[in-house]
Structures are given as structure tokens and as C-alpha cells.
Tab-separated table of C-alpha atoms in Angstrom:
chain	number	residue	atom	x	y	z
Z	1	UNK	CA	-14.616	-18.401	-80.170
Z	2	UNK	CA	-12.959	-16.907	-77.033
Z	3	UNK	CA	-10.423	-18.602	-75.717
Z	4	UNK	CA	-9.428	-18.873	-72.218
Z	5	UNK	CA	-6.255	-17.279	-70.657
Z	6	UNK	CA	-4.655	-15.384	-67.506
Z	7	UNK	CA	-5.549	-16.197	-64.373
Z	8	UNK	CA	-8.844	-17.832	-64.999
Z	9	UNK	CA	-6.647	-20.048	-66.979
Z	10	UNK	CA	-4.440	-21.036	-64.521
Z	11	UNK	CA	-7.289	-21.891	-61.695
Z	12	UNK	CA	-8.556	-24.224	-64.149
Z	13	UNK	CA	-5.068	-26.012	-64.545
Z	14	UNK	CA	-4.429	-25.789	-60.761
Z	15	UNK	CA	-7.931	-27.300	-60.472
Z	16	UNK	CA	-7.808	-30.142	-62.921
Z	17	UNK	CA	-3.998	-31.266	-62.262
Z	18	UNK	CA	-5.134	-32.471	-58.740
Z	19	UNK	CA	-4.447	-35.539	-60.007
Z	20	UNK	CA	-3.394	-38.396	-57.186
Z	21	UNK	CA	-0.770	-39.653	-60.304
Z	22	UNK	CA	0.868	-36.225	-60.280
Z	23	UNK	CA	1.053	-36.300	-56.201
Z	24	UNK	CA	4.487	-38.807	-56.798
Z	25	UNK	CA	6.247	-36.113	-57.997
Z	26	UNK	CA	7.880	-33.732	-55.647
Z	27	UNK	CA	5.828	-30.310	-55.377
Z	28	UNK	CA	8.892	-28.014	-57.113
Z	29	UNK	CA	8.844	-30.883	-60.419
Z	30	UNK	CA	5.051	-30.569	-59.937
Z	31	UNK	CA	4.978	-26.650	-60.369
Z	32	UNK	CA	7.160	-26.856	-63.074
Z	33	UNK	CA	5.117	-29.158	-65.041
Z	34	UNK	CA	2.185	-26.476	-64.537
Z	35	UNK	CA	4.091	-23.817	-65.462
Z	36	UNK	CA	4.840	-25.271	-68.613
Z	37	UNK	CA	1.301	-23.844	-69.875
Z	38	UNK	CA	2.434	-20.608	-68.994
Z	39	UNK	CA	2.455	-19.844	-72.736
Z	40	UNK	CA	-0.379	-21.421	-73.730
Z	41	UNK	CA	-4.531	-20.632	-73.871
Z	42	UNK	CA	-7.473	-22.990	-73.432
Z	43	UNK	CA	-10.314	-23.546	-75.281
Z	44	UNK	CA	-13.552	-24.992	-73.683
Z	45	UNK	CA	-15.436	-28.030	-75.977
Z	46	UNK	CA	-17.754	-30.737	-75.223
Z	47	UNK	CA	-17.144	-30.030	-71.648
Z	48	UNK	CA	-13.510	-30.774	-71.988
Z	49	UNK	CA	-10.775	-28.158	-71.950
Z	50	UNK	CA	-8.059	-28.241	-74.737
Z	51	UNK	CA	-4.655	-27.236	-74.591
Z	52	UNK	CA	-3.366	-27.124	-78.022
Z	53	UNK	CA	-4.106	-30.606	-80.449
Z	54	UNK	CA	-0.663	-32.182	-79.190
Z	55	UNK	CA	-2.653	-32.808	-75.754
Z	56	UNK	CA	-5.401	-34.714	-74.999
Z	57	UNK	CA	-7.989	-32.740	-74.150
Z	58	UNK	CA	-8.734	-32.977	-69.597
Z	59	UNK	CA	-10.319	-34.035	-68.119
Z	60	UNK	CA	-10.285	-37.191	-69.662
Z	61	UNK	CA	-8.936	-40.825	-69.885
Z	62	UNK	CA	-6.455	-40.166	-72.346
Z	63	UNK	CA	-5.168	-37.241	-70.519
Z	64	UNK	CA	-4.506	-39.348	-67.665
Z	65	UNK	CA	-2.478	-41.415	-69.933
Z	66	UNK	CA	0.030	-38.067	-70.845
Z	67	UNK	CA	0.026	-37.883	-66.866
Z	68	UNK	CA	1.556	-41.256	-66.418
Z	69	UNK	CA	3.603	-40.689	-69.222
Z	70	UNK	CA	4.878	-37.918	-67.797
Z	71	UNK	CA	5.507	-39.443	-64.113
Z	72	UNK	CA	7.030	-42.273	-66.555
Z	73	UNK	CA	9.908	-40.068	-67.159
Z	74	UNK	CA	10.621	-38.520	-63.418
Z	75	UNK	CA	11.331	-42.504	-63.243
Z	76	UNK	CA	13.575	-42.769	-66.231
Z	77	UNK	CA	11.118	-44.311	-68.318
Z	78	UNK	CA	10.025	-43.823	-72.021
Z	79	UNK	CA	6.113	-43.823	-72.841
Z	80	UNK	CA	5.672	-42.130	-75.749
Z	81	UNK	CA	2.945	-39.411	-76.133
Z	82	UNK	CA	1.806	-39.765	-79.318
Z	83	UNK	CA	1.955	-41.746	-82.481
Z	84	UNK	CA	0.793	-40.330	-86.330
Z	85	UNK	CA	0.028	-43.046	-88.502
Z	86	UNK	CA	0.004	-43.087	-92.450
Z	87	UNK	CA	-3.206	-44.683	-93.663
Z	88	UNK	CA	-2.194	-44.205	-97.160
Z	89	UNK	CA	0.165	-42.653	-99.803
Z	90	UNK	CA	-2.410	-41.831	-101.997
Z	91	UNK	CA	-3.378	-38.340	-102.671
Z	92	UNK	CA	-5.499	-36.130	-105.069
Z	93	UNK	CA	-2.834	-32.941	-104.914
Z	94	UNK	CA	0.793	-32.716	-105.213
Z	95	UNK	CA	2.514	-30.691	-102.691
Z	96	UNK	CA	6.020	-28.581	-103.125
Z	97	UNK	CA	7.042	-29.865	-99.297
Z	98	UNK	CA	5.404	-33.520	-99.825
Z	99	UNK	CA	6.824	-36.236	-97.184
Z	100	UNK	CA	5.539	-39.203	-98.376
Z	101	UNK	CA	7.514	-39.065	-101.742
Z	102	UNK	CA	9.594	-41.692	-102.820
Z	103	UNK	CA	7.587	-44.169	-100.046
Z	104	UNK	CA	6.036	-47.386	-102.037
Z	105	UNK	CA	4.776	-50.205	-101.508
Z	106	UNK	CA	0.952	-52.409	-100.646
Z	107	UNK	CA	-0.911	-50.613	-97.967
Z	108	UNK	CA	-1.731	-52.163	-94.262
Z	109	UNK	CA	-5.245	-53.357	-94.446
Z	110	UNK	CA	-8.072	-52.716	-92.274
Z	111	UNK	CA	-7.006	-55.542	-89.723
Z	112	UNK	CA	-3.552	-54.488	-89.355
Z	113	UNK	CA	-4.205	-51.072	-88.380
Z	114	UNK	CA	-6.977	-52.120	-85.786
Z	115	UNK	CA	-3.792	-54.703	-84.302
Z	116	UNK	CA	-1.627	-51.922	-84.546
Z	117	UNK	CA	-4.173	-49.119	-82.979
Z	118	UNK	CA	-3.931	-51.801	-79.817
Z	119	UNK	CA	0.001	-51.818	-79.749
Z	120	UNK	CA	-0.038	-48.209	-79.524
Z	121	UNK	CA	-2.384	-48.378	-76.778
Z	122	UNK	CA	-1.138	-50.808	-74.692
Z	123	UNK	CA	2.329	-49.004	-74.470
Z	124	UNK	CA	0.646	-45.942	-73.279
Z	125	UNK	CA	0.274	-43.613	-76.666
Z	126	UNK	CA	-2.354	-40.596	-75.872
Z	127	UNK	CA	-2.720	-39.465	-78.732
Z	128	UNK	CA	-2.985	-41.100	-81.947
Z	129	UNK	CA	-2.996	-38.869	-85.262
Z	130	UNK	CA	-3.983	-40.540	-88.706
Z	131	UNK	CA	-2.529	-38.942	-92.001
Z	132	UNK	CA	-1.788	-40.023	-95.181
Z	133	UNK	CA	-0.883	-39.022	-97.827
Z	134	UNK	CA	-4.920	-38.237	-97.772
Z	135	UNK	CA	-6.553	-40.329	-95.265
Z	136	UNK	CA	-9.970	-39.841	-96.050
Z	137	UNK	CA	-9.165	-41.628	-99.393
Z	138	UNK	CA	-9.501	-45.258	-97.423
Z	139	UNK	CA	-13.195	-45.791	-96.941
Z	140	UNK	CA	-12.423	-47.687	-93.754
Z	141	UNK	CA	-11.244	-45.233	-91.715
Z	142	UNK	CA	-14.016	-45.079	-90.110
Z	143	UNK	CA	-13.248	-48.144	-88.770
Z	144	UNK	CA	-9.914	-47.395	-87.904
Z	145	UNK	CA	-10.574	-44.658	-85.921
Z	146	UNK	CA	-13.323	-46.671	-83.856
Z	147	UNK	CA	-11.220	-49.378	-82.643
Z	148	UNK	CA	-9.302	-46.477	-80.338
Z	149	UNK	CA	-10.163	-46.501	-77.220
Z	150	UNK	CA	-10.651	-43.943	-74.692
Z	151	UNK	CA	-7.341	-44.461	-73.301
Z	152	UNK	CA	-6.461	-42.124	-76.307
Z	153	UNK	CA	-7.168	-39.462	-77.895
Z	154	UNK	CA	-7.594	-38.833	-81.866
Z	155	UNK	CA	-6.978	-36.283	-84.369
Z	156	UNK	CA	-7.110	-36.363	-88.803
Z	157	UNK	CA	-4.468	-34.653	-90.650
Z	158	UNK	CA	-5.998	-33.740	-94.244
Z	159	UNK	CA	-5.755	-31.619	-96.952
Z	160	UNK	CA	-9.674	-31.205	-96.810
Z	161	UNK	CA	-10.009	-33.172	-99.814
Z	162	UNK	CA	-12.668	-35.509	-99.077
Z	163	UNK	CA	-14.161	-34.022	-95.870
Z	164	UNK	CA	-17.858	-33.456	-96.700
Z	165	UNK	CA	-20.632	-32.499	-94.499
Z	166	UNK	CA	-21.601	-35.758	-95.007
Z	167	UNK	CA	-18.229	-37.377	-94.271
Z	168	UNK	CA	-17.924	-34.886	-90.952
Z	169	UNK	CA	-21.086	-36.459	-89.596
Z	170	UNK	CA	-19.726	-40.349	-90.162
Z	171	UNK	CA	-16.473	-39.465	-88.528
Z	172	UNK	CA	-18.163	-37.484	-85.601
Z	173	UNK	CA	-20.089	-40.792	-84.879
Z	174	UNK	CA	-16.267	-42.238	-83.889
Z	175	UNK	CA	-15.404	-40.184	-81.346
Z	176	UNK	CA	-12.610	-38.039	-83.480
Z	177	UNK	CA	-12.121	-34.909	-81.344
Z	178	UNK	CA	-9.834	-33.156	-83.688
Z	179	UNK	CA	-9.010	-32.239	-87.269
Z	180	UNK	CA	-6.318	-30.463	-88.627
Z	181	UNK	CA	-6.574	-29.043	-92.106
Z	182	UNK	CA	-3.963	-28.171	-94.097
Z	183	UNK	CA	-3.735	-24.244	-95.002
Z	184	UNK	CA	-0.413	-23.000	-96.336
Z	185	UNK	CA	-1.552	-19.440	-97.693
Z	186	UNK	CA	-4.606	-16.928	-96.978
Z	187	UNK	CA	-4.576	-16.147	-100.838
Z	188	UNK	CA	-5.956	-18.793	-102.676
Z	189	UNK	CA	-3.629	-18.287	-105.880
Z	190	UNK	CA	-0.768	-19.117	-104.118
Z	191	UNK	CA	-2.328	-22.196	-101.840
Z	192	UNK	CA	-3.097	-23.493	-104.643
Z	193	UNK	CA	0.181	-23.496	-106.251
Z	194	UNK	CA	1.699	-24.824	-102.564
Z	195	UNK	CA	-0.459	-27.754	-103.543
Z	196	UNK	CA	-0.403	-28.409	-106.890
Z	197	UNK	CA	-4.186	-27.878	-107.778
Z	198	UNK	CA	-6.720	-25.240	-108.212
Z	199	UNK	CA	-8.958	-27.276	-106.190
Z	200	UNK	CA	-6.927	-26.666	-103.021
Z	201	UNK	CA	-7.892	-23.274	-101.000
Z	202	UNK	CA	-11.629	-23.791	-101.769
Z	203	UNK	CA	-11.042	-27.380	-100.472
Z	204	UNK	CA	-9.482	-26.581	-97.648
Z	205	UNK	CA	-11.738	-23.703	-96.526
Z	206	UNK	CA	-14.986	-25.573	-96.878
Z	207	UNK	CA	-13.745	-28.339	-94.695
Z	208	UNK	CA	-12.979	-26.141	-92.363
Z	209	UNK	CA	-16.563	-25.005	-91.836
Z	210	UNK	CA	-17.610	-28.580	-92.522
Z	211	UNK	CA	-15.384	-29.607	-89.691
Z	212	UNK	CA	-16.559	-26.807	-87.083
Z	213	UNK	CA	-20.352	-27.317	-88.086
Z	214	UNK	CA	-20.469	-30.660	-86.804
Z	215	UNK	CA	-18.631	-30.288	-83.118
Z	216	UNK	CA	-14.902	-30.872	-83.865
Z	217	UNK	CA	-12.361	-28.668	-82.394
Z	218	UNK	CA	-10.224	-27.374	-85.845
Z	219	UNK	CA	-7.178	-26.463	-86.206
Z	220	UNK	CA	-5.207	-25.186	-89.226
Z	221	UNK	CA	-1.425	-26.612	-90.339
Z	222	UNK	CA	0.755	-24.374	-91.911
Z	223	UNK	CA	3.899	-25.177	-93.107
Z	224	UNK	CA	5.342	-22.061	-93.051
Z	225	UNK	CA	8.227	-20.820	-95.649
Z	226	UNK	CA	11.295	-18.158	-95.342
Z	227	UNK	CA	9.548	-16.034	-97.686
Z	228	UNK	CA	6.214	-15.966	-95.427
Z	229	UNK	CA	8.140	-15.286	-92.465
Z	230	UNK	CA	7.136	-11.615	-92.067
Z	231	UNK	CA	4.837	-9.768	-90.327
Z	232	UNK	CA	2.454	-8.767	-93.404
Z	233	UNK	CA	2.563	-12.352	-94.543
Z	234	UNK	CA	1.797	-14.117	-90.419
Z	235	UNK	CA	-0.408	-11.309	-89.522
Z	236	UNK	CA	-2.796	-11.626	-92.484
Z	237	UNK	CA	-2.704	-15.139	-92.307
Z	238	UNK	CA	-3.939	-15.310	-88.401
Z	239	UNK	CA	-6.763	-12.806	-88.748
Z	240	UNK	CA	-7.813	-15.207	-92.313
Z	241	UNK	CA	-7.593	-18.104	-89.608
Z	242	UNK	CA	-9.338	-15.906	-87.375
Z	243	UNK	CA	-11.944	-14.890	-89.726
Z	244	UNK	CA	-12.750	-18.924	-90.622
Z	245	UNK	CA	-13.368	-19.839	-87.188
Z	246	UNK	CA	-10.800	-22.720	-86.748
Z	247	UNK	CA	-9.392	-23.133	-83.016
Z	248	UNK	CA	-5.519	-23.424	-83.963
Z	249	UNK	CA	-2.528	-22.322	-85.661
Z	250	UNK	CA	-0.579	-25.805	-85.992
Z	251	UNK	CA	3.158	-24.068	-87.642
Z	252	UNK	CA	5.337	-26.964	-88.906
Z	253	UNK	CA	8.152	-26.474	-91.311
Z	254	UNK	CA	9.693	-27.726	-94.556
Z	255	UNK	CA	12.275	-30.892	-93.364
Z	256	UNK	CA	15.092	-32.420	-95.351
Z	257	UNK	CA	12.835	-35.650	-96.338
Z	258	UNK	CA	10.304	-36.715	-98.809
Z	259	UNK	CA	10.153	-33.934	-101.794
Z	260	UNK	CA	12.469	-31.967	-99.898
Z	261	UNK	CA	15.583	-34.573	-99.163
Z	262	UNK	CA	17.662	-33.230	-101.701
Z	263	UNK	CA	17.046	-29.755	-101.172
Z	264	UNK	CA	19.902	-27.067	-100.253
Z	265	UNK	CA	19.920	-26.513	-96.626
Z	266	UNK	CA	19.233	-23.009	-97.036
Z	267	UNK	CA	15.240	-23.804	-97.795
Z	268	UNK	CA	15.292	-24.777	-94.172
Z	269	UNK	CA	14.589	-22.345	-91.841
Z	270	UNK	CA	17.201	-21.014	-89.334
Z	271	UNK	CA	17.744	-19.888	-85.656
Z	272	UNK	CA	16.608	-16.615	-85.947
Z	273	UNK	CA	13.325	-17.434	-87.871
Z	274	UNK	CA	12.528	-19.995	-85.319
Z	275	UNK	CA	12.309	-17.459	-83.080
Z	276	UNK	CA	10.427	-15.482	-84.489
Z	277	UNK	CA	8.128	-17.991	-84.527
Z	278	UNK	CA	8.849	-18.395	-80.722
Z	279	UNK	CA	7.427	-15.246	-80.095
Z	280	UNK	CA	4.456	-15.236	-82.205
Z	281	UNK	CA	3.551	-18.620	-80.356
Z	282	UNK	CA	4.037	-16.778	-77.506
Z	283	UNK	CA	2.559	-13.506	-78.098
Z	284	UNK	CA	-0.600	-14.886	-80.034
Z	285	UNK	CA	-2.018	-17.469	-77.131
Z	286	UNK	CA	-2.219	-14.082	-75.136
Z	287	UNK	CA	-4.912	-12.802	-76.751
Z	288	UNK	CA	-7.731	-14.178	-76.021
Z	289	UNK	CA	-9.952	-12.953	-79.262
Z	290	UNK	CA	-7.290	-14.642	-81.796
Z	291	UNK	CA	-6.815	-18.769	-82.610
Z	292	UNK	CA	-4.284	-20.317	-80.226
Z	293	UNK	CA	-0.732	-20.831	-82.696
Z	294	UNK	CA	1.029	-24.381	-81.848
Z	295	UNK	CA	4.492	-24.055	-83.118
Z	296	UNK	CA	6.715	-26.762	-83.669
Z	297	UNK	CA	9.438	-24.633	-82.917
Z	298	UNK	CA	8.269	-23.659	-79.408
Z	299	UNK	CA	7.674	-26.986	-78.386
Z	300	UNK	CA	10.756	-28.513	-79.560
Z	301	UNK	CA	12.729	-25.918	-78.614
Z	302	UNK	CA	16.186	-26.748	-76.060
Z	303	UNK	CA	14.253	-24.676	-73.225
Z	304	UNK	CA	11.304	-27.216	-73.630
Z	305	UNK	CA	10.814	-30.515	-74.794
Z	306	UNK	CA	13.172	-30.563	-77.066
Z	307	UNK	CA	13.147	-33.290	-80.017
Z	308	UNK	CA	10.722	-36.277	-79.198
Z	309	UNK	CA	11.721	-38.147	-82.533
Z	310	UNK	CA	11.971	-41.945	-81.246
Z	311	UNK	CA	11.206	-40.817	-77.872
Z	312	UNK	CA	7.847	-38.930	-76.963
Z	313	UNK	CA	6.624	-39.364	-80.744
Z	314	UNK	CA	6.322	-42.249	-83.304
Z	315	UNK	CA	5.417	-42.183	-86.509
Z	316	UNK	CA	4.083	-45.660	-88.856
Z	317	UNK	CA	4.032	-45.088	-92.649
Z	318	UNK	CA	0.969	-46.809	-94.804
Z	319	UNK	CA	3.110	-49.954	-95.618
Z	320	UNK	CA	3.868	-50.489	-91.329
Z	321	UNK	CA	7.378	-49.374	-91.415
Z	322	UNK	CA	8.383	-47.737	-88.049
Z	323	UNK	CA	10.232	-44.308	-87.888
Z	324	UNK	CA	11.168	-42.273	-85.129
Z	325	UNK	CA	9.229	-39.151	-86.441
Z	326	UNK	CA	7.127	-38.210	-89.402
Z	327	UNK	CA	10.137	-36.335	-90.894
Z	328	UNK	CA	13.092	-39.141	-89.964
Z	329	UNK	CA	13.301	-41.352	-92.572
Z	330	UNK	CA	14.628	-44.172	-90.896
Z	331	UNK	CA	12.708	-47.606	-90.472
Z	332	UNK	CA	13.613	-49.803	-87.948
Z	333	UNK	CA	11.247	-52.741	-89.145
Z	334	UNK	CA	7.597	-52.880	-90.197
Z	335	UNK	CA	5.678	-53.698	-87.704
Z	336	UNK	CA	2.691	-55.473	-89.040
Z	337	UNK	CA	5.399	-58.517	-90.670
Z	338	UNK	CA	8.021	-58.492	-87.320
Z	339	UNK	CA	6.106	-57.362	-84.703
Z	340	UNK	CA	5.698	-54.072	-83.045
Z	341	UNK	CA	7.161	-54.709	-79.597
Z	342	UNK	CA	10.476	-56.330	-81.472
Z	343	UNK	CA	10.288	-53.252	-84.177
Z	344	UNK	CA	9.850	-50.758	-81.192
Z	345	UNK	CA	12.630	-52.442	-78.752
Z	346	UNK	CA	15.198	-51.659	-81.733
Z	347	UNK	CA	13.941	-48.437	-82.557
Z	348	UNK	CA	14.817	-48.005	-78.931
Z	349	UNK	CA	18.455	-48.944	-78.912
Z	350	UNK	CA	19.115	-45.968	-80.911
Z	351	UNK	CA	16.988	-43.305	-79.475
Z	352	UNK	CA	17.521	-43.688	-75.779
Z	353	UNK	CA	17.431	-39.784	-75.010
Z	354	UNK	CA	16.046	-37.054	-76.269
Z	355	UNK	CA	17.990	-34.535	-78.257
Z	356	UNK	CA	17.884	-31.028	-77.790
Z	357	UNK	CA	17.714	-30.219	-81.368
Z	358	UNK	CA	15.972	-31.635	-84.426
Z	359	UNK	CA	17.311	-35.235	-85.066
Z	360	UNK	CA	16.845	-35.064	-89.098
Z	361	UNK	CA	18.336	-31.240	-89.172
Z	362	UNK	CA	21.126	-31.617	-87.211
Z	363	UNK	CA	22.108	-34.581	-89.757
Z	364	UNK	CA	20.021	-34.316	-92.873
Z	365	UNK	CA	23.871	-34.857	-94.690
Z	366	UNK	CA	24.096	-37.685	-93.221
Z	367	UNK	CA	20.794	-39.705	-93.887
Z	368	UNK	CA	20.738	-37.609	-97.734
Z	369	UNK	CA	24.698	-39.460	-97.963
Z	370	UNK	CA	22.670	-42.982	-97.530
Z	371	UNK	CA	19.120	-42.150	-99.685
Z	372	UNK	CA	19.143	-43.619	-103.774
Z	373	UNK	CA	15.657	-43.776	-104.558
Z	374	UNK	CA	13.488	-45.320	-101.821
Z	375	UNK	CA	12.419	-44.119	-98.128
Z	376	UNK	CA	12.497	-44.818	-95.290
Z	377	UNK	CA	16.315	-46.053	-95.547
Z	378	UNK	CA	16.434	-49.913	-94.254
Z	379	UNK	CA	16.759	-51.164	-90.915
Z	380	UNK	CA	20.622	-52.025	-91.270
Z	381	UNK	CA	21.189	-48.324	-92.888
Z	382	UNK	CA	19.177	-46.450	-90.105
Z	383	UNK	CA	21.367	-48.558	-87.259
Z	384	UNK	CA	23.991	-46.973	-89.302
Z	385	UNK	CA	23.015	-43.841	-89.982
Z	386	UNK	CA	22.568	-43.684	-85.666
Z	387	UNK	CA	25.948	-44.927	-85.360
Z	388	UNK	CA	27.314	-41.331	-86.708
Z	389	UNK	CA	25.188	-39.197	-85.659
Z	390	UNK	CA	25.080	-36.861	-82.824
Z	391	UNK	CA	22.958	-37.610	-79.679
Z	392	UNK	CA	23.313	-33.887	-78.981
Z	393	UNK	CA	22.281	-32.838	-75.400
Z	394	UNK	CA	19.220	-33.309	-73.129
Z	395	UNK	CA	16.297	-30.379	-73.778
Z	396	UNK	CA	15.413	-28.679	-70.332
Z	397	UNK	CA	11.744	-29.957	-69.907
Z	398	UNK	CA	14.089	-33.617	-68.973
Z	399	UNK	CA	16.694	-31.790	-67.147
Z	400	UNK	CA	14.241	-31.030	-64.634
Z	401	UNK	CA	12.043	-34.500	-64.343
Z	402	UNK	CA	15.662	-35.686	-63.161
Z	403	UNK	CA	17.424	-36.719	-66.758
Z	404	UNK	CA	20.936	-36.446	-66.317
């Protein structure tokens, strides 16, 4: 699949951000918010143009939504973007970088999340992303996924495991746009050692084509290691991506939590490797014949949004507990037993701004100095863990919406 960039790209931007929400904002805070695609390609599905799977796709409802959202903060407001909930702990593979270690506990049921899918919603969340864990283990998530409106958009984080043709064709009958399977290595040897289980690459790479046979725009996630950071290693690994037919290059990284919380800090990768990946984000989305890459790194660099942890992101684990991010450890309350407008009000009182650096990074000692044996750390230690830790300065993407 071609995607679409240059000029043509930008008409299409200019075109579809005539939005009468967008006319608030002076014209110079207006340019800059289109410019902030500048690095970016689109990709054309269902009639709908896609950005990169941290976006709704536009035009659309739920794209609307990121637009308020966005005008949200020009006011000094918080909505945040987008929320990734844990449907479940379980799993049939055993990861090296695994998050959802050490997390235990009963499971939300059916009702809860449905409650919860409407909390998100009525604060304004865009996109909602279900995980796990393996999601496609609960066999209601079907159901789950339905009771989201249009006012957001939705996207499946899985290791493949699970994803049928069979099961593609039930979920494509909820409106799921995207799916984002997990592929950590083009050999399959050594994916399936990343995973724990010689099941894994062949897994992975038949929901792939399972996913794109039945209409859903596919991305890959790669959680990408020191040792792979090289341009044999990247290069290979984008034409194999390339080669499959999937839409995206999703490029997380290992973080200090989960499997990894005790690990030295030199597993973690440092600020010359993210820019390398800087530049292949860059560099990649402007070809036109290659999968668009969405690195983590880009977008959450200083000279762009920064860290949304607590502010444009949220993350729910499978027993309701919520956390700023995916990756922070800290609970401020479960939301199903308290509440989620009390739970979300505290979570609040600690992340009032964003950061411009990675929250759990820039004090992994501190949170590791607080973990024995279960995660997320307590309310009363995450207030305290807060209380120490540096708020670090604003990313540029708020300096210009007005942050000061």
C-alpha cells in the first residue's frame, strides 16, 4: 500500500483541518498545530485518512474529539487523548520485557468495563486501546469493544495469539479500526525467544494477514532493544514489515516496570539511540513505498509532546486500578470500587503538567526504592513517590498552545 506524502499530503490536512473548533485558535497556534504532521505520511482506508494509530483517523467523530482536546489545552485545560485498557493478565507466551508482571488480582467483568468505556468517553478520550496481557483471551470483548461509541476511536494490542480469520470477522462487525500486533524480530528464532514460545513469529505473522484480509488498518509494535539498534538489524526489519503488508511501524521500548523493574539502567536505551530512532521516524514516513514508523521517541520527545503520562494518556490495568501510563506503576485508586471521576481527580493532583521527559525514566530509582512484590505501588505510595520526584519542564508542543 502507498502511502500518502508531500504536498498532496499537506492539501489534504489543509483541507480537512477547516474545522470551525480549530477557528478559536489564533492562525500562528493554528499553523503550528498543522505543521506538526510535517513528519508524518497518510494512509487512505474506508474513506478515512490515518495519521499514525495514536490519532483517530479524519474525518471523523472521534477526531473531532482530539480537536477539542487540543483547543482544551490553548485554554489550560486537560482532556486526555487516549486511554489503553488491560482486559486481562492472562497470556499464552511469556515475554523478556513483560509489563503486566507482578500485577494480581480478580479481573473487571463485562459490566465494569462497559461503565468504564462511558467514563472515558464522557471526559473526552479519542482513542481507546484494549490490551492485556492477551485480550483476545476474554470471550467478551466483543462486547467491550461495542459499547464505544463513535465519539472514539479503537485499536487491539495483541500478540496475535488468538486472532483467527474467524475472530477478525467478529471483531470487524464492532467497528475496531485498528490492530496492532506485536513483532519484536524479522527472524523467527529469535521472536520466538523475545516471547517465550515457538508458537510466536508464525502467530504473529498470520494475524497479520488475518488482520489486513478483513479491512483493518495494521500496524506492527516493536519493542526495540540496544542490540537491534543498527542499521542491518532496522533496515531488515522494515522491508520484513514491508514485505507483510502491515500499515505501521509502532517502536516502543523496554521501561523500568513489570519484568523489567529491577533491571540495570543500562538495558534502557539512551539519548543517542533515541535519536536514532528520531531520524528513522523521520526519514521512513518520507517514502512513500515503505510502512509509516510511529516512534515513541519522536512523539515524546522535548521538541514535541513530550511525556503525556497522567496527562494526554491513561492507562486502567485488568483489576481497574488507574495509572498515569502503561509503564508508571503507580495507582491512584481503582476505579470500578471508588469511582472514576474521584480516582481521576487524584490522579490529577499529581500530574498537573506535562513533563518533558519520560516520567518512569527520569525516576525509575525512585518508584524501584518503593516496589516489594506487587504493582502498581498503592495510592498512599504513588502520592509519595510524586512528592520526590521531578516535574521536569514543559515539552514544546505546550509551550506554544500558551503553557507557561
Amino acid at each position: 500500500m502507498k502511502h500518502i506524502t508531500g504536498l498532496k499530503k499537506d492539501l489534504i490536512l489543509v483541507k480537512n483541518m477547516r474545522n470551525k473548533t480549530l477557528r478559536k485558535l489564533p492562525l500562528n497556534v493554528s499553523w503550528y498545530l498543522l505543521r506538526t504532521f510535517k513528519n508524518e505520511k497518510l494512509t487512505r482506508i474506508g474513506g478515512k485518512y490515518v495519521i499514525n494509530t495514536f490519532m483517530p483517523p479524519f474525518p471523523s467523530i472521534a477526531f473531532d474529539q482530539l480537536i477539542k482536546s487540543t483547543v482544551a489545552v490553548y485554554d489550560g485545560k486537560v482532556i486526555p487523548y487516549s486511554t489503553y485498557v488491560a482486559l486481562t493478565n492472562k497470556c499464552g507466551f511469556n515475554c523478556w520485557h513483560c509489563s503486566k508482571a507482578y500485577r494480581e488480582g480478580e479481573e473487571l467483568g463485562k459490566e465494569a468495563w462497559i461503565q468504564i468505556m462511558k467514563d472515558l468517553q464522557d471526559i473526552g478520550v479519542s482513542v481507546i486501546g484494549f490490551t492485556g496481557g492477551e485480550p483476545l483471551l476474554r470471550k467478551d470483548l466483543e462486547d467491550i469493544i461495542k459499547s464505544v461509541d463513535s465519539r472514539s476511536t479503537t485499536i487491539l494490542f495483541t500478540s496475535g495469539d488468538g486472532l483467527t480469520d474467524e475472530k477478525a470477522k467478529s471483531l470487524k462487525d464492532t467497528d475496531l479500526l485498528y490492530i496492532a500486533v506485536s513483532l519484536d524480530h524479522y527472524d523467527k528464532a529469535k521472536h520466538n525467544e523475545l516471547r517465550g514460545s515457538d508458537r510466536a513469529f508464525d502467530v504473529a505473522v498470520q494475524a497479520i494477514e488475518n488482520s489486513l484480509k478483513n479491512g483493518f488498518y495494521t500496524a506492527v509494535q516493536l519493542t526495540v532493544r540496544k542490540d537491534f539498534l543498527n542499521r542491518k538489524d532496522m533496515d531488515k526489519y522494515i522491508e520484513f514489515v514491508n514485505y507483510l503488508g502491515a500499515q505501521e511501524i509502532r517502536i516502543a521500548e523496554p521501561m523500568p516496570t513489570g519484568r523489567l523493574i529491577k533491571e540495570k539502567a543500562d538495558i534502557f536505551l539512551d539519548k543517542s539511540e533515541h535519536e536514532l530512532l528520531k531520524n528513522y521516524h523521520i526519514e521512513t514516513n518520507k517514502n512513500k513505498n515503505l510502512p509509516k514508523i510511529a516512534a515513541f521517541a519522536y512523539i515524546e520527545d522535548k521538541d514535541f509532546y513530550g511525556c503525556g503520562a497522567g496527562i494526554q494518556h491513561l492507562y486502567i490495568d485488568a483489576l481497574g486500578n488507574l495509572c498515569p501510563c502503561d509503564f508508571t506503576p503507580l495507582s491512584f485508586g481503582n476505579v470500578h470500587k471508588e469511582g472514576f471521576d474521584v480516582v481521576y481527580q487524584r490522579l490529577r493532583q499529581q500530574f498537573s503538567r506535562p513533563r518533558d521527559k519520560c516520567f518512569v525514566l527520569d525516576n525509575m530509582d525512585k518508584i524501584r526504592s518503593c516496589f516489594e512484590s506487587d504493582l502498581p505501588l498503592g495510592y498512599e505510595e504513588s502520592v509519595e513517590v510524586c512528592q520526590v520526584c521531578s516535574k521536569g519542564n514543559l515539552p514544546k508542543f505546550y509551550k506554544k498552545l500558551g503553557w507557561r
